[in-house]
PDB file of C-alpha atoms in Angstrom:
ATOM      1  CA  UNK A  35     137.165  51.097 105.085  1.00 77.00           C
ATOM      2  CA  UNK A  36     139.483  53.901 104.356  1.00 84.00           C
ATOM      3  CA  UNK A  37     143.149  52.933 103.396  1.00 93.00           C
ATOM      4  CA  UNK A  38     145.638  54.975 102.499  1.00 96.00           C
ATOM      5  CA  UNK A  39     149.378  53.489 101.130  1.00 96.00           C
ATOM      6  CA  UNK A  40     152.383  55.655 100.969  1.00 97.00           C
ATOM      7  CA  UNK A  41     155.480  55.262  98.794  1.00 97.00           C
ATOM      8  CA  UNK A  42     158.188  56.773  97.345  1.00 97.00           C
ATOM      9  CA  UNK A  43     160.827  56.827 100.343  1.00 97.00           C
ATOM     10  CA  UNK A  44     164.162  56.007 100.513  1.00 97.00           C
ATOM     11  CA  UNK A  45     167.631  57.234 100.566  1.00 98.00           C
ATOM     12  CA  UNK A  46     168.788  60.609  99.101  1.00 98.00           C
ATOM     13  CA  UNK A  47     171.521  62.731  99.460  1.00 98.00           C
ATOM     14  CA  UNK A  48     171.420  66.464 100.584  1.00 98.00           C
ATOM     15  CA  UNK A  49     170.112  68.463  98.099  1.00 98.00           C
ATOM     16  CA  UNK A  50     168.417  65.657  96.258  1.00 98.00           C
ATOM     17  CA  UNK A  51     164.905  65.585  95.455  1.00 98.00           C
ATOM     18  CA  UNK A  52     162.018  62.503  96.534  1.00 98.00           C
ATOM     19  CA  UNK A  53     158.367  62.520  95.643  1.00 98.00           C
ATOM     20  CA  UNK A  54     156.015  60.653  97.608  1.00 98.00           C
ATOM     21  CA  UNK A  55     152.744  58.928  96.669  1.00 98.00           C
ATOM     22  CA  UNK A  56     149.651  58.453  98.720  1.00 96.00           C
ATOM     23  CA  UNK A  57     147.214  56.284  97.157  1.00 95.00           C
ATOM     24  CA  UNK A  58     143.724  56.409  98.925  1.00 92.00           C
ATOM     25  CA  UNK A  59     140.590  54.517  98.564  1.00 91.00           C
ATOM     26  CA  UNK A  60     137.865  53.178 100.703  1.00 85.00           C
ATOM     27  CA  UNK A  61     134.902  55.922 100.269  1.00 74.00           C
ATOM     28  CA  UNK A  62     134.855  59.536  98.315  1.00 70.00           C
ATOM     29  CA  UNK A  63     137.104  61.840  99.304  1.00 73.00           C
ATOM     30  CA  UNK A  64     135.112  64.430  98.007  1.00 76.00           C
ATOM     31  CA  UNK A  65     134.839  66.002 101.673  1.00 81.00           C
ATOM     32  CA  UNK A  66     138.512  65.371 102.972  1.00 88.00           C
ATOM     33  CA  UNK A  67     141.385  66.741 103.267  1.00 92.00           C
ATOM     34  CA  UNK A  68     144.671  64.812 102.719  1.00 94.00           C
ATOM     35  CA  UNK A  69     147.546  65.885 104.654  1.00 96.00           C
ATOM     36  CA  UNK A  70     151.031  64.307 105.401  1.00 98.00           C
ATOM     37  CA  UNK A  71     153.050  64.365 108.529  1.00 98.00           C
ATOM     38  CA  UNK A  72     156.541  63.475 109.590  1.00 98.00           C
ATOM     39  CA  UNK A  73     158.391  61.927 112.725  1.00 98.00           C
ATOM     40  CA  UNK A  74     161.868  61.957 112.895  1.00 97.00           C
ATOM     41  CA  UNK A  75     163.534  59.235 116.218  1.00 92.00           C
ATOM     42  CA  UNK A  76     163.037  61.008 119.474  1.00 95.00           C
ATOM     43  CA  UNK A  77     160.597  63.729 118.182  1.00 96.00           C
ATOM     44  CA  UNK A  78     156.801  64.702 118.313  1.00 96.00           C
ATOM     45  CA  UNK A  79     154.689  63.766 114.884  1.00 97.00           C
ATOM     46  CA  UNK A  80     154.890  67.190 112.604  1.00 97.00           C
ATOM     47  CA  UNK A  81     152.717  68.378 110.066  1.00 98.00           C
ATOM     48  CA  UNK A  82     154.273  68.529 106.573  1.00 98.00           C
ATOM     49  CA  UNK A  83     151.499  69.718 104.174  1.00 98.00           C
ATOM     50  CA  UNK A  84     148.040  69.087 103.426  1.00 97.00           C
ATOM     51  CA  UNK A  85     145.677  69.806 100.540  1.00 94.00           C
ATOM     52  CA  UNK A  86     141.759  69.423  99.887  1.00 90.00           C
ATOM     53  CA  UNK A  87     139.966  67.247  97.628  1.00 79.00           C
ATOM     54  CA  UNK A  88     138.111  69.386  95.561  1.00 78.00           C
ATOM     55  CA  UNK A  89     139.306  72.495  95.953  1.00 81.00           C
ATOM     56  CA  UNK A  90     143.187  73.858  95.367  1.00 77.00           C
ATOM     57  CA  UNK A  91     144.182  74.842  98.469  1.00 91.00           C
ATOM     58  CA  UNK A  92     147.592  73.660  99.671  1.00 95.00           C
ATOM     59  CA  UNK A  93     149.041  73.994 103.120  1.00 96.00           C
ATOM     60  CA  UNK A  94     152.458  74.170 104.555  1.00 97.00           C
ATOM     61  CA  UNK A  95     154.403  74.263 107.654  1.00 97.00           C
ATOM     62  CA  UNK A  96     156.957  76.820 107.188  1.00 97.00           C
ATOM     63  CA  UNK A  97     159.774  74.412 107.743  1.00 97.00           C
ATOM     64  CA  UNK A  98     159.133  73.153 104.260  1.00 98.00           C
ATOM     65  CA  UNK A  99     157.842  76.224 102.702  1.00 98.00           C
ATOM     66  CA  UNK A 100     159.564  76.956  99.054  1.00 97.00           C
ATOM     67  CA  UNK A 101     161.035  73.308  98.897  1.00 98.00           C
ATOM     68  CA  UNK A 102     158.099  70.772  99.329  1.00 98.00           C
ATOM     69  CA  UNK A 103     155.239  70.900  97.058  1.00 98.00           C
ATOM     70  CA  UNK A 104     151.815  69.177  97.386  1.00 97.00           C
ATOM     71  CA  UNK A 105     149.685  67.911  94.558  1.00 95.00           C
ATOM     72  CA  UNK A 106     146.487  65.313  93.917  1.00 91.00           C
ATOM     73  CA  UNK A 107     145.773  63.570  90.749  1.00 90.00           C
ATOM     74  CA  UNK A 108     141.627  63.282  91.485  1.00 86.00           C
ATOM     75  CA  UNK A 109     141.191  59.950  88.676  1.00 87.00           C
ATOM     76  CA  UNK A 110     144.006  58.007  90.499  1.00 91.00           C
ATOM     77  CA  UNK A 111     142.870  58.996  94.219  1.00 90.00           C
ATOM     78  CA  UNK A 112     146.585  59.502  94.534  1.00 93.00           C
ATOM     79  CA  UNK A 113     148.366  62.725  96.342  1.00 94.00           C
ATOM     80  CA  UNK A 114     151.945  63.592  96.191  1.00 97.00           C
ATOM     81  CA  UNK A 115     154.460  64.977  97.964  1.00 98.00           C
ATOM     82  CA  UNK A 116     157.390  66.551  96.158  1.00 98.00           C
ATOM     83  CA  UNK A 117     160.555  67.418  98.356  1.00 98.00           C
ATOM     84  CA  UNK A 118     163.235  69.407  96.869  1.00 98.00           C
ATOM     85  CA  UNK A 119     166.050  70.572  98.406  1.00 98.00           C
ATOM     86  CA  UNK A 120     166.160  68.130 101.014  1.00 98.00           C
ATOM     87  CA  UNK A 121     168.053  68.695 104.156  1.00 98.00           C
ATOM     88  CA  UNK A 122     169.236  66.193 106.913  1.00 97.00           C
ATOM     89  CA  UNK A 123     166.853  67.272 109.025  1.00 97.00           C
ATOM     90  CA  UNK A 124     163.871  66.105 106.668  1.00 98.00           C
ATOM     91  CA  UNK A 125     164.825  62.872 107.651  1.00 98.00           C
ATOM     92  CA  UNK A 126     161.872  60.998 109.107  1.00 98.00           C
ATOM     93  CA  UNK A 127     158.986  58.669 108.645  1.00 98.00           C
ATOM     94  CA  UNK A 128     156.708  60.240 106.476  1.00 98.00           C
ATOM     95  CA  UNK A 129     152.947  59.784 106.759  1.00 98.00           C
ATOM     96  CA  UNK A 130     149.813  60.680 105.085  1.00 97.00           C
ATOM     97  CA  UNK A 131     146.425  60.936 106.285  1.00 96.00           C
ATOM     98  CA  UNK A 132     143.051  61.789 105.766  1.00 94.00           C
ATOM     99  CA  UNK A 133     140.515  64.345 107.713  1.00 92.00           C
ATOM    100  CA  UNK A 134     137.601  65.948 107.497  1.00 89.00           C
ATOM    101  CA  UNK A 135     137.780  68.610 110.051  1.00 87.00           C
ATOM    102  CA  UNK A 136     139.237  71.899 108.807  1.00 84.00           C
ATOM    103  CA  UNK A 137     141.985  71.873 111.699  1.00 86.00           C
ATOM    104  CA  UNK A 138     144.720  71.099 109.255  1.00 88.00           C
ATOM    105  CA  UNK A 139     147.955  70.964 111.721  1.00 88.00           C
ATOM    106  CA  UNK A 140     147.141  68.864 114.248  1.00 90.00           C
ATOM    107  CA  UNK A 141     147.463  65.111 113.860  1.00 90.00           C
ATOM    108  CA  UNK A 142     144.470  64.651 116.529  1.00 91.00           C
ATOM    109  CA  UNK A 143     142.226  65.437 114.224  1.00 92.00           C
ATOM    110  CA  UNK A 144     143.127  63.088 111.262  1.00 94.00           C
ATOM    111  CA  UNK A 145     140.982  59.949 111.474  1.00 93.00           C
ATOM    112  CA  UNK A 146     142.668  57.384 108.505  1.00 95.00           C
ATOM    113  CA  UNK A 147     146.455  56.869 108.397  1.00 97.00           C
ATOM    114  CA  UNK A 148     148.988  55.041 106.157  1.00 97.00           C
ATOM    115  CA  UNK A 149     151.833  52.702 107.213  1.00 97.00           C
ATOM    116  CA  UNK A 150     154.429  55.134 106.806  1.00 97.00           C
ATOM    117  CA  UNK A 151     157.293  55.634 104.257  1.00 98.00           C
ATOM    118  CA  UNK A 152     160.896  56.377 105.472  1.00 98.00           C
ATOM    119  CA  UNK A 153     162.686  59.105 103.712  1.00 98.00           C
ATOM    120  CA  UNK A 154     166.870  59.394 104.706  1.00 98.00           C
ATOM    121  CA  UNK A 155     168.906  62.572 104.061  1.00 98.00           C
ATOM    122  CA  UNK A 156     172.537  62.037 104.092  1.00 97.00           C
ATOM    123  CA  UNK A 157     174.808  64.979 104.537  1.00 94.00           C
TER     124      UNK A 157
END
């Protein structure tokens, strides 16, 4: 069974910097795509970022463009997140999940999800 564990959230003030850990094991990952999303109270899941296995590619939503930066370490099955910059409005619960299907921005295509990890941005 896949799993994936987040960590790394918490509370930062505006301008501050958080990085994010998604550890992932369960199967090879060889042929998946690890992506992380955000929801913030009242508001639709968003995609963040996402980046492939074996291949560097990275993915952004332009939102986070030039601030967030995504990264995988391969021998710890682990991918980051690191968010610079940080604005109120990047508060949320971050999540990261896993896909195989090359439809990178929709959630409904992500089939292995982690618990969550809350990130605040005080102003």
């Amino acid at each position: 069974q896949v799993q994936l564990v987040e960590s790394g959230g918490g509370l930062v003030q505006a301008g501050g910097s958080l990085r994010l850990s998604c550890a992932a094991s369960g199967c090879s990952f060889s042929t998946y795509t690890i992506g992380w999303f955000r929801q913030a109270p009242g508001k639709e899941r968003e995609f963040v970022a996402a980046i492939r296995w074996t291949v560097n590619r990275t993915y952004y939503a332009d939102s986070v463009k030039g601030r967030f930066t995504i990264s995988r370490d391969n021998a710890k099955n682990t991918v980051y997140l690191q968010m610079n910059s940080l604005k109120p409005e990047d508060t949320a619960v971050y999540y990261c999940a896993a896909t195989e299907s090359s439809l990178l921005g929709s959630d409904t295509f992500y089939d292995f999800w982690g618990q969550g990890t809350q990130v605040t941005v005080s102003s």
